[in-house]
């Protein structure tokens, strides 16, 4: 048994067209390959040594005959390509009805009317937008009128941006709780309501604060996280994992300021003595570079992550296990600004393992099943096949 398992989700770092990609308009997408090609190559010595280049063709990353880790790719069994669906599946939940998105149309008038009536505030915005750009466009109007800035993205989210001082943080949270209640209706069921407080007095000084709060749906059934927690194991969340699971199954949590800050949290946690799981999400890949169609920024972030991986691996013990994966794709060379339905990588490493191929897995839930077998807890029986016995 491994004493500690570290799972790092490189948010949106997909690795190629999967069987159902065409259903989502994504046949031909390949996030990592297209980033590398666009930027004339990429240097990832750590992940290369683990077998990353054996999963898909990546310019600058060689295939290796004797990988230091186990490599493979995973297909998504659920119907979707969003953050919650991908993470929930990793821990054993099959989502057949995807969460609602309102990227192209904004939220229905009936929803907005009910939100205005129940909160007592008018709504401005109601469109898909960058969280920083919409503050420049509507921040002054918000301060002047007290109207809430409501917007969405390619994800299944309803976000409300309000000024911490002029509107009030507690009032923003109250309005988000109302929005969460409204968006429990099946026709408006979004995965998360997000409070986006900001400060500043001009469009050039508006800046989002760290008082963001997510109002997520709770998982639709028990997950591997719940089983671990109930058996007394540590379940450490780094980044937005706690929000994605609405706190269910989490024993300790750290918020990230950036990808690198998230890895710094992992470095510190690795120095502690505990038994259990560290589950980390690095969202900058998706939020800052994928959705904004910035292959250069994405490229540089991956190279930074590869370097940080080496630091983390040096801190791990012989009885620790590291897994690196993704929750969906977000090919920055693709059309639009949406996620892309792709295979995701699975790279597995321990100082005590030799390395090899894990092939193509049928579900992201193989991660949770492997974790459950390792810690001898009940695994969700809907999907997921452990690969623990394949690790030598």
Coordinates of C-alpha atoms in Angstrom, one line a residue:
X1 CA 0.0 0.0 0.0
X2 CA 1.2 3.5 -0.8
X3 CA 1.0 5.7 2.3
X4 CA 0.2 8.9 0.4
X5 CA -1.2 9.5 -3.1
X6 CA -0.8 12.9 -4.8
X7 CA -3.3 13.5 -7.7
X8 CA -2.6 16.7 -9.7
X9 CA -5.2 17.8 -12.3
X10 CA -3.6 20.0 -14.9
X11 CA -6.9 21.6 -15.7
X12 CA -7.8 21.3 -19.4
X13 CA -4.5 19.7 -20.6
X14 CA -6.1 17.2 -22.9
X15 CA -4.2 14.9 -25.2
X16 CA -6.2 14.3 -28.4
X17 CA -9.4 13.3 -30.1
X18 CA -11.5 10.7 -28.3
X19 CA -14.3 8.5 -29.6
X20 CA -17.0 11.0 -28.7
X21 CA -15.2 14.2 -29.6
X22 CA -17.2 14.6 -32.8
X23 CA -20.4 14.7 -30.8
X24 CA -19.1 17.9 -29.2
X25 CA -17.7 19.5 -32.3
X26 CA -14.2 18.7 -31.2
X27 CA -12.9 16.0 -33.6
X28 CA -9.3 16.9 -34.3
X29 CA -8.6 18.8 -31.1
X30 CA -5.4 18.0 -29.2
X31 CA -4.5 20.6 -26.5
X32 CA -0.9 19.6 -25.8
X33 CA 0.0 18.7 -29.3
X34 CA -1.3 21.9 -30.8
X35 CA 0.2 24.1 -28.2
X36 CA 3.6 22.5 -28.8
X37 CA 3.2 22.8 -32.6
X38 CA 2.1 26.4 -32.4
X39 CA 5.1 27.4 -30.3
X40 CA 7.7 25.5 -32.3
X41 CA 8.1 22.8 -29.6
X42 CA 8.0 22.5 -25.9
X43 CA 10.6 21.3 -23.3
X44 CA 9.1 18.9 -20.7
X45 CA 12.0 16.8 -19.5
X46 CA 10.3 15.5 -16.3
X47 CA 7.0 14.4 -18.0
X48 CA 9.0 13.2 -21.0
X49 CA 10.9 10.8 -18.7
X50 CA 7.6 9.5 -17.4
X51 CA 6.4 8.6 -20.9
X52 CA 4.3 11.7 -21.8
X53 CA 5.6 11.6 -25.5
X54 CA 4.4 8.0 -25.8
X55 CA 0.7 9.1 -25.3
X56 CA 0.5 11.5 -28.3
X57 CA 2.9 13.2 -30.7
X58 CA 4.2 16.3 -28.9
X59 CA 6.8 18.4 -30.7
X60 CA 9.9 18.7 -28.5
X61 CA 8.9 15.7 -26.3
X62 CA 10.5 12.4 -27.3
X63 CA 9.0 8.9 -27.0
X64 CA 11.0 6.9 -24.5
X65 CA 11.6 3.1 -24.4
X66 CA 12.2 2.8 -20.7
X67 CA 9.9 5.4 -19.0
X68 CA 10.5 6.2 -15.4
X69 CA 6.7 6.3 -14.8
X70 CA 3.5 4.7 -16.1
X71 CA 1.8 6.5 -18.9
X72 CA -1.6 6.2 -20.6
X73 CA -4.7 8.1 -21.7
X74 CA -8.2 8.1 -20.3
X75 CA -11.6 8.5 -22.1
X76 CA -14.5 10.1 -20.4
X77 CA -17.5 7.9 -19.8
X78 CA -19.8 10.8 -18.7
X79 CA -21.7 13.0 -21.1
X80 CA -19.9 16.3 -20.9
X81 CA -16.6 18.2 -21.1
X82 CA -16.8 20.4 -18.0
X83 CA -14.9 20.7 -14.8
X84 CA -17.4 19.1 -12.4
X85 CA -18.2 16.2 -14.7
X86 CA -14.5 15.4 -15.1
X87 CA -13.5 15.6 -11.5
X88 CA -16.6 13.8 -10.2
X89 CA -16.0 11.0 -12.7
X90 CA -12.4 10.6 -11.3
X91 CA -13.9 9.8 -8.0
X92 CA -16.6 7.4 -9.3
X93 CA -19.6 9.4 -10.5
X94 CA -21.1 8.8 -13.9
X95 CA -22.9 12.0 -15.2
X96 CA -25.3 11.2 -18.0
X97 CA -27.2 14.5 -18.1
X98 CA -24.7 17.3 -18.6
X99 CA -24.9 20.5 -16.6
X100 CA -26.5 23.5 -18.3
X101 CA -24.4 26.1 -20.1
X102 CA -25.6 29.5 -21.3
X103 CA -22.5 30.6 -23.2
X104 CA -24.2 31.6 -26.4
X105 CA -27.5 33.1 -25.2
X106 CA -27.0 34.4 -21.6
X107 CA -29.4 33.4 -18.9
X108 CA -33.1 33.2 -19.7
X109 CA -35.2 36.3 -19.0
X110 CA -37.4 34.3 -16.6
X111 CA -34.3 33.4 -14.5
X112 CA -33.0 36.9 -14.4
X113 CA -36.5 38.3 -13.5
X114 CA -36.7 35.9 -10.6
X115 CA -33.1 36.7 -9.5
X116 CA -33.9 40.5 -9.5
X117 CA -37.2 40.0 -7.7
X118 CA -35.7 37.9 -4.9
X119 CA -32.5 39.8 -4.4
X120 CA -33.9 43.3 -4.8
X121 CA -31.2 44.3 -7.2
X122 CA -31.2 44.8 -11.0
X123 CA -28.9 42.8 -13.2
X124 CA -26.5 44.1 -15.9
X125 CA -24.3 42.0 -18.2
X126 CA -26.0 38.6 -18.6
X127 CA -23.5 37.4 -21.2
X128 CA -20.5 35.2 -21.6
X129 CA -17.4 37.3 -20.7
X130 CA -13.9 37.4 -19.3
X131 CA -14.1 38.1 -15.6
X132 CA -11.6 40.9 -15.8
X133 CA -12.9 42.5 -19.0
X134 CA -16.5 42.7 -17.8
X135 CA -15.3 44.7 -14.7
X136 CA -13.8 47.3 -17.1
X137 CA -17.0 47.4 -19.1
X138 CA -19.6 47.5 -16.3
X139 CA -17.8 48.2 -13.0
X140 CA -18.5 51.9 -12.9
X141 CA -22.2 51.3 -13.9
X142 CA -22.4 48.8 -11.0
X143 CA -21.0 51.3 -8.5
X144 CA -23.4 54.0 -9.7
X145 CA -26.6 51.9 -9.9
X146 CA -26.0 49.1 -7.5
X147 CA -27.0 46.6 -10.2
X148 CA -25.3 43.2 -10.0
X149 CA -22.9 42.2 -12.8
X150 CA -24.1 38.7 -13.9
X151 CA -22.1 36.7 -16.4
X152 CA -21.1 33.2 -17.5
X153 CA -18.4 31.4 -19.3
X154 CA -17.9 28.2 -21.3
X155 CA -18.4 26.3 -18.0
X156 CA -21.7 25.6 -16.3
X157 CA -21.5 28.7 -14.0
X158 CA -23.4 31.7 -13.1
X159 CA -21.1 34.4 -11.8
X160 CA -22.0 37.5 -9.9
X161 CA -19.5 40.3 -9.6
X162 CA -20.0 43.1 -7.0
X163 CA -17.8 45.7 -5.3
X164 CA -16.8 44.6 -1.8
X165 CA -17.2 48.1 -0.3
X166 CA -20.0 49.8 -2.4
X167 CA -22.2 46.6 -2.6
X168 CA -20.9 44.7 0.4
X169 CA -19.4 41.2 0.7
X170 CA -22.2 39.8 2.8
X171 CA -24.8 41.1 0.5
X172 CA -23.0 39.5 -2.5
X173 CA -23.0 36.2 -0.7
X174 CA -26.7 36.5 0.1
X175 CA -27.5 37.1 -3.5
X176 CA -25.4 34.1 -4.6
X177 CA -27.2 31.9 -2.2
X178 CA -30.5 33.0 -3.8
X179 CA -29.1 32.3 -7.2
X180 CA -28.1 28.9 -6.1
X181 CA -31.6 28.1 -5.0
X182 CA -33.1 29.4 -8.2
X183 CA -30.6 27.4 -10.3
X184 CA -31.6 24.1 -8.7
X185 CA -34.5 23.9 -11.3
X186 CA -33.7 21.3 -13.9
X187 CA -34.0 23.7 -16.8
X188 CA -31.5 26.1 -15.2
X189 CA -29.3 23.6 -13.4
X190 CA -25.8 25.1 -13.5
X191 CA -22.9 23.4 -11.7
X192 CA -21.7 26.4 -9.8
X193 CA -22.7 29.9 -8.6
X194 CA -19.6 32.0 -8.1
X195 CA -19.3 35.2 -6.0
X196 CA -16.7 37.5 -7.7
X197 CA -16.0 40.4 -5.3
X198 CA -13.7 43.2 -6.5
X199 CA -12.2 46.5 -5.4
X200 CA -11.0 49.6 -7.1
X201 CA -12.6 52.9 -8.2
X202 CA -11.8 53.1 -11.9
X203 CA -11.9 50.7 -14.8
X204 CA -8.1 50.6 -14.8
X205 CA -7.9 49.8 -11.1
X206 CA -10.7 47.3 -10.7
X207 CA -9.3 44.0 -9.3
X208 CA -10.9 40.8 -8.2
X209 CA -10.2 39.9 -4.5
X210 CA -9.4 36.6 -2.9
X211 CA -12.9 36.5 -1.3
X212 CA -14.4 34.5 -4.1
X213 CA -16.8 31.9 -3.0
X214 CA -18.3 29.0 -4.9
X215 CA -21.8 27.6 -4.4
X216 CA -21.5 24.2 -6.0
X217 CA -23.9 21.3 -6.3
X218 CA -23.0 18.5 -4.0
X219 CA -22.0 15.3 -5.7
X220 CA -24.9 13.2 -6.8
X221 CA -23.6 10.1 -4.9
X222 CA -20.9 9.1 -2.5
X223 CA -17.3 9.3 -3.9
X224 CA -13.9 7.8 -3.1
X225 CA -13.3 11.0 -1.1
X226 CA -16.2 10.3 1.2
X227 CA -15.0 6.7 1.8
X228 CA -11.5 7.9 2.6
X229 CA -12.6 10.5 5.0
X230 CA -15.0 8.2 6.8
X231 CA -12.2 5.7 7.3
X232 CA -10.0 8.3 9.0
X233 CA -7.7 9.1 6.1
X234 CA -6.6 12.6 5.2
X235 CA -8.1 14.1 2.1
X236 CA -6.3 17.3 1.3
X237 CA -7.7 19.7 -1.3
X238 CA -5.4 22.1 -3.2
X239 CA -7.0 24.7 -5.4
X240 CA -10.7 24.4 -6.3
X241 CA -11.2 20.7 -5.5
X242 CA -13.1 21.6 -2.3
X243 CA -15.5 23.8 -4.3
X244 CA -16.0 21.2 -7.0
X245 CA -17.1 18.6 -4.4
X246 CA -18.9 21.2 -2.3
X247 CA -16.7 20.3 0.6
X248 CA -17.8 16.6 0.6
X249 CA -15.1 14.2 1.6
X250 CA -12.5 16.9 2.3
X251 CA -10.5 17.1 5.6
X252 CA -8.2 20.0 4.8
X253 CA -8.1 22.7 2.1
X254 CA -5.7 25.2 0.5
X255 CA -6.6 27.9 -2.0
X256 CA -4.4 28.7 -4.9
X257 CA -3.2 32.1 -6.1
X258 CA -1.7 30.6 -9.2
X259 CA -0.5 27.2 -10.6
X260 CA 2.9 27.7 -9.0
X261 CA 1.3 28.6 -5.7
X262 CA -0.7 25.4 -5.9
X263 CA 2.5 23.5 -6.4
X264 CA 4.0 25.3 -3.5
X265 CA 1.1 24.1 -1.3
X266 CA 1.9 20.5 -2.5
X267 CA 5.6 21.0 -1.6
X268 CA 4.6 22.0 1.9
X269 CA 2.0 19.2 2.3
X270 CA 4.6 16.7 1.2
X271 CA 6.8 17.6 4.1
X272 CA 4.0 16.6 6.6
X273 CA 3.5 13.1 8.0
X274 CA 0.0 11.8 7.1
X275 CA -1.7 8.9 5.4
X276 CA -4.2 9.6 2.6
X277 CA -4.8 11.6 -0.5
X278 CA -3.7 15.0 -1.8
X279 CA -6.1 16.1 -4.6
X280 CA -4.9 19.2 -6.5
X281 CA -6.3 21.3 -9.3
X282 CA -4.2 23.8 -11.3
X283 CA -6.8 26.0 -13.0
X284 CA -4.6 28.6 -14.7
X285 CA -4.0 26.4 -17.7
X286 CA -7.8 26.5 -18.3
X287 CA -8.9 29.9 -17.0
X288 CA -5.9 32.1 -18.1
X289 CA -4.8 30.4 -21.3
X290 CA -7.3 27.9 -22.7
X291 CA -10.4 30.0 -22.6
X292 CA -8.4 33.1 -23.6
X293 CA -6.9 31.2 -26.6
X294 CA -3.4 32.0 -25.5
X295 CA -1.1 29.1 -26.7
X296 CA 2.1 31.0 -25.8
X297 CA 0.9 31.5 -22.2
X298 CA -0.3 27.9 -22.0
X299 CA 3.1 26.7 -23.3
X300 CA 5.0 28.6 -20.7
X301 CA 2.7 27.5 -17.9
X302 CA 3.2 23.8 -18.9
X303 CA 7.0 24.2 -18.9
X304 CA 6.8 25.9 -15.4
X305 CA 4.7 23.0 -14.2
X306 CA 7.1 20.4 -15.5
X307 CA 9.9 22.1 -13.4
X308 CA 7.7 22.2 -10.3
X309 CA 6.9 18.5 -10.7
X310 CA 10.6 17.8 -10.3
X311 CA 10.7 19.7 -7.0
X312 CA 7.6 17.8 -5.8
X313 CA 9.1 14.4 -6.8
X314 CA 12.3 15.1 -4.9
X315 CA 10.1 15.6 -1.8
X316 CA 8.2 12.3 -2.1
X317 CA 9.1 9.1 -0.3
X318 CA 9.4 5.6 -1.7
X319 CA 5.9 4.8 -0.4
X320 CA 4.3 7.8 -2.1
X321 CA 2.5 7.7 -5.4
X322 CA 2.1 10.6 -7.9
X323 CA -0.6 10.8 -10.6
X324 CA -0.8 13.6 -13.2
X325 CA -4.0 14.0 -15.3
X326 CA -6.5 16.5 -16.7
X327 CA -10.3 16.9 -16.5
X328 CA -11.0 17.8 -20.2
X329 CA -9.3 19.6 -23.0
X330 CA -9.2 23.3 -23.9
X331 CA -7.2 23.5 -27.1
X332 CA -6.2 27.2 -27.5
X333 CA -5.8 26.8 -31.2
X334 CA -9.4 25.6 -31.6
X335 CA -12.5 27.6 -32.6
X336 CA -14.5 29.5 -30.0
X337 CA -13.5 29.6 -26.3
X338 CA -15.1 26.4 -25.0
X339 CA -13.6 23.3 -23.5
X340 CA -12.7 20.5 -26.0
X341 CA -13.8 16.9 -25.6
X342 CA -10.5 14.9 -25.6
X343 CA -8.6 12.1 -24.1
X344 CA -6.8 13.1 -20.9
X345 CA -3.3 11.9 -19.9
X346 CA -2.6 9.7 -16.9
X347 CA 1.0 9.7 -15.7
X348 CA 1.9 7.7 -12.6
X349 CA 5.2 7.7 -10.8
X350 CA 6.8 6.5 -7.6
X351 CA 10.4 6.1 -6.6
X352 CA 9.6 2.5 -6.0
X353 CA 8.1 1.8 -9.5
X354 CA 9.8 0.7 -12.7
X355 CA 7.4 2.2 -15.3
X356 CA 5.4 1.1 -18.3
X357 CA 2.2 1.5 -20.2
X358 CA -1.3 1.7 -18.8
X359 CA -2.9 1.8 -22.3
X360 CA -6.2 3.5 -22.9
X361 CA -8.6 3.6 -19.9
X362 CA -12.3 3.6 -20.4
X363 CA -13.1 6.1 -17.6
X364 CA -11.5 8.8 -15.5
X365 CA -12.9 6.8 -12.6
X366 CA -10.0 4.4 -12.8
X367 CA -8.1 6.9 -10.7
X368 CA -10.6 6.8 -7.9
X369 CA -10.9 3.0 -8.1
X370 CA -7.1 2.7 -7.8
X371 CA -7.0 5.0 -4.8
X372 CA -9.9 3.1 -3.2
X373 CA -8.1 -0.3 -3.6
X374 CA -4.8 1.1 -2.3
X375 CA -6.4 2.3 0.9
X376 CA -8.8 -0.7 1.1
X377 CA -12.0 1.4 1.1
X378 CA -15.2 0.8 -0.9
X379 CA -15.0 2.0 -4.5
X380 CA -18.1 3.3 -6.3
X381 CA -19.4 0.3 -8.3
X382 CA -20.9 2.2 -11.3
X383 CA -17.6 2.9 -13.2
X384 CA -13.9 2.6 -12.7
X385 CA -11.3 -0.2 -12.8
X386 CA -8.3 0.0 -10.6
X387 CA -4.8 -0.2 -12.2
X388 CA -3.0 -0.8 -8.9
X389 CA -2.1 -4.3 -9.8
X390 CA -0.5 -3.0 -13.1
X391 CA 2.0 -0.9 -11.1
X392 CA 5.2 -2.9 -10.5

